[in-house]
N, CA, C and O atoms as a MOPAC input file, in Angstrom:
PM7 MOZYME 1SCF
protein

 N     55.29400 1   120.19800 1   105.33400 1
 C     56.54700 1   119.74500 1   104.79500 1
 C     57.35300 1   119.69100 1   105.92400 1
 O     57.13500 1   120.15900 1   107.04200 1
 N     58.36700 1   119.02800 1   105.48400 1
 C     59.66500 1   118.65200 1   106.48800 1
 C     60.85900 1   119.11900 1   106.09200 1
 O     61.14800 1   118.93700 1   104.91000 1
 N     61.82400 1   119.82200 1   106.96500 1
 C     63.11700 1   120.04700 1   106.90200 1
 C     64.06200 1   118.94100 1   107.45900 1
 O     65.25600 1   119.23400 1   107.51900 1
 N     63.70600 1   117.82000 1   107.83600 1
 C     64.59000 1   117.01400 1   107.50300 1
 C     65.30400 1   116.72600 1   106.63500 1
 O     65.01900 1   116.92700 1   105.45500 1
 N     66.44800 1   116.16200 1   107.05800 1
 C     67.52900 1   115.58300 1   105.69400 1
 C     68.26500 1   114.35400 1   106.22500 1
 O     68.79500 1   114.16700 1   107.31900 1
 N     68.15400 1   113.57500 1   105.16300 1
 C     68.59200 1   112.58300 1   105.21000 1
 C     69.75300 1   112.20000 1   105.14700 1
 O     70.51200 1   113.12600 1   104.86000 1
 N     70.56400 1   110.61100 1   105.37700 1
 C     71.86300 1   110.38100 1   104.98500 1
 C     71.74600 1   110.29800 1   103.34700 1
 O     72.38600 1   111.22500 1   102.85100 1
 N     71.24900 1   109.64000 1   102.57100 1
 C     70.68800 1   109.97500 1   101.19600 1
 C     70.50200 1   110.84100 1   100.57900 1
 O     70.97300 1   110.88000 1    99.44300 1
 N     69.78100 1   111.82300 1   101.05800 1
 C     70.15000 1   113.15100 1   100.11000 1
 C     71.49900 1   113.63200 1   100.40300 1
 O     72.14200 1   114.11000 1    99.46900 1
 N     72.10300 1   113.56400 1   101.76000 1
 C     74.11000 1   114.41400 1   101.13400 1
 C     74.45000 1   113.32600 1   100.47700 1
 O     75.16600 1   113.74200 1    99.56600 1
 N     74.34800 1   111.91600 1   100.37100 1
 C     74.76400 1   111.10100 1    99.25300 1
 C     74.58000 1   111.53400 1    98.03400 1
 O     75.24000 1   110.85900 1    97.24300 1
 N     73.95300 1   112.39200 1    97.51700 1
 C     73.13100 1   112.56900 1    96.43800 1
 C     73.85700 1   114.26300 1    95.96100 1
 O     73.57600 1   114.85200 1    94.91800 1
 N     74.94600 1   114.83900 1    97.18400 1
 C     75.80600 1   116.08100 1    96.65700 1
 C     76.68100 1   115.86000 1    96.04400 1
 O     76.88200 1   114.64700 1    96.10200 1
 N     77.45500 1   116.38800 1    95.37900 1
 C     78.31500 1   116.22400 1    94.71000 1
 C     79.81400 1   116.03500 1    95.92100 1
 O     79.65800 1   116.34600 1    97.10200 1
 N     81.18400 1   115.49900 1    95.40400 1
 C     81.93500 1   115.66300 1    96.42600 1
 C     82.77500 1   116.53000 1    96.91900 1
 O     83.59700 1   116.54400 1    97.83500 1
 N     82.41700 1   117.21100 1    96.16300 1
 C     83.29100 1   118.51100 1    96.13500 1
 C     81.90900 1   119.37400 1    97.30000 1
 O     82.26700 1   120.21200 1    98.12800 1
 N     80.84200 1   119.09000 1    97.18800 1
 C     79.64700 1   119.66300 1    98.45700 1
 C     79.85600 1   118.92300 1    99.70800 1
 O     79.93600 1   119.39600 1   100.84200 1
 N     79.94400 1   117.55000 1    99.30000 1
 C     80.24700 1   116.64700 1   100.81000 1
 C     81.62500 1   117.56000 1   101.65100 1
 O     81.71800 1   117.91200 1   102.82700 1
 N     82.38800 1   117.70200 1   100.71700 1
 C     83.81100 1   118.12600 1   101.65600 1
 C     83.69600 1   119.49800 1   101.88300 1
 O     84.64300 1   120.06900 1   102.42300 1
 N     82.75800 1   120.09000 1   101.58500 1
 C     82.57400 1   121.56100 1   101.85800 1
 C     81.57600 1   121.12500 1   103.46000 1
 O     81.85100 1   121.67500 1   104.52700 1
 N     80.74700 1   120.35700 1   103.36900 1
 C     79.59100 1   119.82100 1   104.76300 1
 C     80.54200 1   119.29600 1   105.46000 1
 O     80.54500 1   119.66800 1   106.63300 1
 N     81.71600 1   118.23500 1   105.02800 1
 C     82.38300 1   117.99100 1   106.57900 1
 C     83.45800 1   119.21900 1   107.14300 1
 O     83.66900 1   119.42000 1   108.33900 1
 N     83.96200 1   119.84000 1   106.23900 1
 C     84.95200 1   121.21200 1   106.81200 1
 C     83.78600 1   121.61000 1   107.20200 1
 O     83.46500 1   120.51000 1   107.65200 1
 N     82.73400 1   122.35800 1   107.44500 1
 C     81.54600 1   123.14200 1   108.23100 1
 C     81.47400 1   122.65700 1   109.50100 1
 O     81.30000 1   123.30900 1   110.53100 1
 N     81.68100 1   120.94200 1   109.32400 1
 C     81.08000 1   120.03900 1   110.45700 1
 C     82.11000 1   120.50300 1   111.32300 1
 O     81.83000 1   121.32400 1   112.19600 1
 N     83.68900 1   119.91600 1   111.13500 1
 C     84.65900 1   119.66700 1   111.90400 1
 C     85.14100 1   120.99400 1   112.34500 1
 O     85.76700 1   121.07100 1   113.40200 1
 N     84.87400 1   122.18100 1   111.53800 1
 C     85.31300 1   123.31200 1   112.12100 1
 C     84.65200 1   123.84100 1   113.14600 1
 O     85.17900 1   124.67500 1   113.88200 1
 N     82.92700 1   123.23800 1   113.36700 1
 C     81.80000 1   124.09400 1   114.28300 1
 C     82.33100 1   122.62000 1   115.78300 1
 O     81.62800 1   122.29000 1   116.73900 1
 N     83.37600 1   122.21800 1   115.51300 1
 C     83.78200 1   121.42600 1   116.83800 1
 C     84.26400 1   122.58800 1   117.86000 1
 O     84.66000 1   123.65900 1   117.39900 1
 N     84.22000 1   122.33900 1   119.36900 1
 C     85.00100 1   122.83600 1   119.85600 1
 C     86.21800 1   122.40000 1   120.71800 1
 O     85.96800 1   121.92500 1   121.82600 1
 N     87.41200 1   122.50500 1   120.35000 1
 C     87.75000 1   121.79300 1   120.37600 1
 C     87.79800 1   121.06000 1   122.33600 1
 O     87.80500 1   119.92100 1   122.80100 1
 N     87.82000 1   122.36200 1   122.90500 1
 C     87.46400 1   122.25600 1   124.25700 1
 C     86.39400 1   121.48400 1   125.04700 1
 O     86.40900 1   121.32700 1   126.26700 1
 N     85.10900 1   120.84600 1   123.86900 1
 C     84.63100 1   119.98600 1   124.65900 1
 C     84.56900 1   118.52000 1   123.94100 1
 O     83.67600 1   117.72900 1   123.63800 1
 N     85.65200 1   118.56300 1   123.85700 1
 C     86.34300 1   117.09800 1   123.47200 1
 C     87.16600 1   116.00800 1   124.22400 1
 O     88.38100 1   115.96500 1   124.02700 1
 N     86.72800 1   115.35400 1   124.85400 1
 C     86.78300 1   114.68700 1   126.57100 1
 C     88.10400 1   113.58900 1   126.25600 1
 O     87.71000 1   112.61400 1   125.61600 1
 N     89.14600 1   113.56600 1   126.48400 1
 C     90.07500 1   112.55400 1   126.55800 1
 C     90.36900 1   111.45800 1   127.62200 1
 O     90.21300 1   111.81900 1   128.78900 1
 N     90.63900 1   110.59700 1   127.47600 1
 C     90.88500 1   109.35100 1   128.36600 1
 C     91.96300 1   109.47700 1   128.95500 1
 O     92.79900 1   110.37000 1   128.82400 1
 N     91.97200 1   108.40200 1   129.75500 1
 C     93.01200 1   108.86200 1   130.92100 1
 C     94.31700 1   108.33700 1   130.06200 1
 O     95.40800 1   108.90700 1   130.03600 1
 N     93.96200 1   107.10800 1   129.35400 1
 C     94.97800 1   106.33100 1   128.02500 1
 C     95.64600 1   106.91900 1   127.42300 1
 O     96.85500 1   106.82700 1   127.21000 1
 N     94.53400 1   107.91500 1   126.92800 1
 C     95.06600 1   108.52900 1   125.66900 1
 C     96.15600 1   110.48900 1   126.11600 1
 O     97.00500 1   111.14600 1   125.51400 1
 N     95.48100 1   110.62500 1   127.31000 1
 C     96.25200 1   111.98400 1   128.13600 1
 C     97.20700 1   110.78400 1   128.42000 1
 O     96.89200 1   110.28800 1   127.33800 1
 N     97.72300 1   110.26000 1   128.71000 1
 C     99.19000 1   109.28400 1   129.08200 1
 C    100.27200 1   109.20900 1   127.72800 1
 O    101.39700 1   109.70800 1   127.71800 1
 N     99.55700 1   108.37000 1   126.47100 1
 C    100.19400 1   108.34700 1   125.31300 1
 C    100.32300 1   109.90200 1   124.73500 1
 O    101.25900 1   110.13700 1   123.97100 1
 N     99.50900 1   110.83800 1   125.04500 1
 C    100.35500 1   112.10400 1   124.25600 1
 C    101.18600 1   112.59400 1   124.98800 1
 O    102.19600 1   112.90400 1   124.35600 1
 N    101.27600 1   112.96100 1   126.75000 1
 C    102.17600 1   113.14100 1   127.53700 1
 C    103.90300 1   112.74600 1   127.58200 1
 O    105.01200 1   113.25200 1   127.75200 1
 N    102.84900 1   110.78900 1   127.14300 1
 C    104.60900 1   110.47500 1   126.29500 1
 C    105.30200 1   110.24500 1   125.38600 1
 O    106.43100 1   109.75500 1   125.36500 1
 N    104.22000 1   110.82200 1   124.04200 1
 C    105.04200 1   111.25900 1   123.41200 1
 C    105.50300 1   112.89300 1   123.55100 1
 O    106.49600 1   113.30100 1   122.94800 1
 N    104.63700 1   113.82500 1   124.45100 1
 C    105.10900 1   115.34300 1   124.62000 1
 C    106.89800 1   115.01200 1   125.05900 1
 O    107.92200 1   115.50700 1   124.58800 1
 N    106.68500 1   113.89700 1   126.22400 1
 C    108.05900 1   113.27900 1   126.40300 1
 C    109.53500 1   113.45000 1   125.67200 1
 O    110.49800 1   114.21100 1   125.57600 1
 N    108.92600 1   111.99800 1   125.16600 1
 C    109.75000 1   112.13500 1   123.96500 1
 C    110.21200 1   112.90800 1   123.33000 1
 O    111.44200 1   112.87400 1   123.33500 1
 N    109.62400 1   113.88900 1   122.54600 1
 C    109.55100 1   115.98900 1   121.88500 1
 C    110.86500 1   116.17800 1   122.52500 1
 O    112.00300 1   116.05400 1   122.07400 1
 N    110.34100 1   116.56900 1   123.90500 1
 C    111.32800 1   117.74700 1   124.70500 1
 C    112.05500 1   116.48400 1   124.89000 1
 O    111.21000 1   115.81800 1   125.48900 1
 N    113.05000 1   115.76200 1   124.76000 1
 C    113.89300 1   114.72400 1   124.86400 1
 C    114.63900 1   114.59500 1   123.64400 1
 O    115.70300 1   113.97700 1   123.65300 1
 N    114.24500 1   115.05200 1   122.72700 1
 C    114.98400 1   115.07500 1   121.33200 1
 C    114.77600 1   113.34400 1   121.28500 1
 O    115.70100 1   112.74100 1   120.74000 1
 N    114.03100 1   112.80600 1   121.62900 1
 C    113.66200 1   111.50100 1   121.26000 1
 C    113.04500 1   111.27100 1   119.98700 1
 O    113.35600 1   110.10200 1   119.76100 1
 N    112.46300 1   111.61300 1   119.16100 1
 C    111.25900 1   111.69500 1   118.36800 1
 C    111.95500 1   112.22700 1   116.83000 1
 O    112.21800 1   113.41000 1   116.61700 1
 N    112.12200 1   111.43900 1   116.11600 1
 C    112.00900 1   112.22400 1   114.55800 1
 C    110.83400 1   112.33500 1   113.72200 1
 O    109.97900 1   111.44900 1   113.70600 1
 N    110.76400 1   113.30700 1   113.08000 1
 C    109.73700 1   114.16900 1   112.49600 1
 C    110.23400 1   113.73900 1   110.73600 1
 O    111.40500 1   113.80700 1   110.36000 1
 N    109.03400 1   113.29200 1   109.80700 1
 C    109.30100 1   112.98500 1   108.42500 1
 C    107.96500 1   113.81200 1   107.71900 1
 O    106.79200 1   113.57900 1   108.00900 1
 N    108.46100 1   114.90100 1   106.65800 1
 C    108.16900 1   115.76000 1   105.97800 1
 C    107.12600 1   114.66300 1   105.44700 1
 O    107.34400 1   113.45400 1   105.52300 1
 N    105.76500 1   115.32700 1   104.80400 1
 C    104.38300 1   114.59100 1   103.75000 1
 C    105.31900 1   114.44600 1   102.49600 1
 O    104.83500 1   113.61600 1   101.72600 1
 N    106.73000 1   115.08300 1   101.94500 1
 C    107.09500 1   114.38500 1   100.73700 1
 C    107.81800 1   112.99100 1   101.10200 1
 O    107.70400 1   112.02200 1   100.35000 1
 N    108.54500 1   112.94000 1   102.25600 1
 C    109.51100 1   111.99600 1   102.74200 1
 C    108.24700 1   110.50600 1   103.32300 1
 O    108.71100 1   109.37800 1   103.48900 1
 N    107.07200 1   110.72300 1   103.50000 1
 C    106.58400 1   109.79400 1   103.66700 1
 C    105.79000 1   109.58600 1   102.49300 1
 O    105.01500 1   108.69600 1   102.84300 1
 N    105.60200 1   109.79900 1   101.64300 1
 C    105.17100 1   109.68100 1    99.81900 1
 C    105.92600 1   109.14900 1    99.55700 1
 O    105.53600 1   108.03200 1    99.21800 1
 N    107.50400 1   109.31500 1    99.44400 1
 C    108.44900 1   108.85000 1    98.77000 1
 C    108.60000 1   106.92800 1    99.32800 1
 O    108.54200 1   105.83900 1    98.75600 1
 N    108.83800 1   107.48100 1   100.90700 1
 C    108.99500 1   105.82900 1   101.40600 1
 C    107.79800 1   105.20800 1   101.28700 1
 O    107.79400 1   103.97700 1   101.27400 1
 N    106.45100 1   106.00000 1   101.16900 1
 C    104.91600 1   104.62400 1   100.64700 1
 C    105.15300 1   104.35100 1    99.30700 1
 O    105.02700 1   103.15100 1    99.06500 1
 N    105.48400 1   105.11100 1    98.24400 1
 C    105.44900 1   104.17700 1    96.92600 1
 C    107.03200 1   103.74500 1    96.68600 1
 O    107.07900 1   103.54100 1    95.47300 1
 N    107.75700 1   103.61300 1    96.98700 1
 C    109.34800 1   102.80500 1    97.55100 1
 C    108.92400 1   101.43400 1    97.99100 1
 O    109.54100 1   100.47000 1    97.53900 1
 N    107.74800 1   101.21900 1    98.98400 1
 C    107.39500 1    99.42900 1    99.50900 1
 C    108.23900 1    99.79800 1   100.53400 1
 O    108.19100 1    98.82100 1   101.28200 1
 N    109.28000 1   100.92700 1   101.22800 1
 C    109.63500 1   100.52800 1   102.57400 1
 C    108.16000 1   100.37100 1   103.74200 1
 O    108.33300 1   100.03700 1   104.91400 1

């Protein structure tokens, strides 16, 4: 008897079951185990610097949705 789960087995799950599985997998990842490239580190530092200088604008999810639906 095999305990191997295939992609086809996973695709037979309901959408709700697959979403729960994805959440469990995502939650199992320790952020400390993710290595960033130097390019990503530089980009994050650049964005943090812009934020600290007040040069970054933020938009609410409602604003983003409204802009997407208005064709902007």
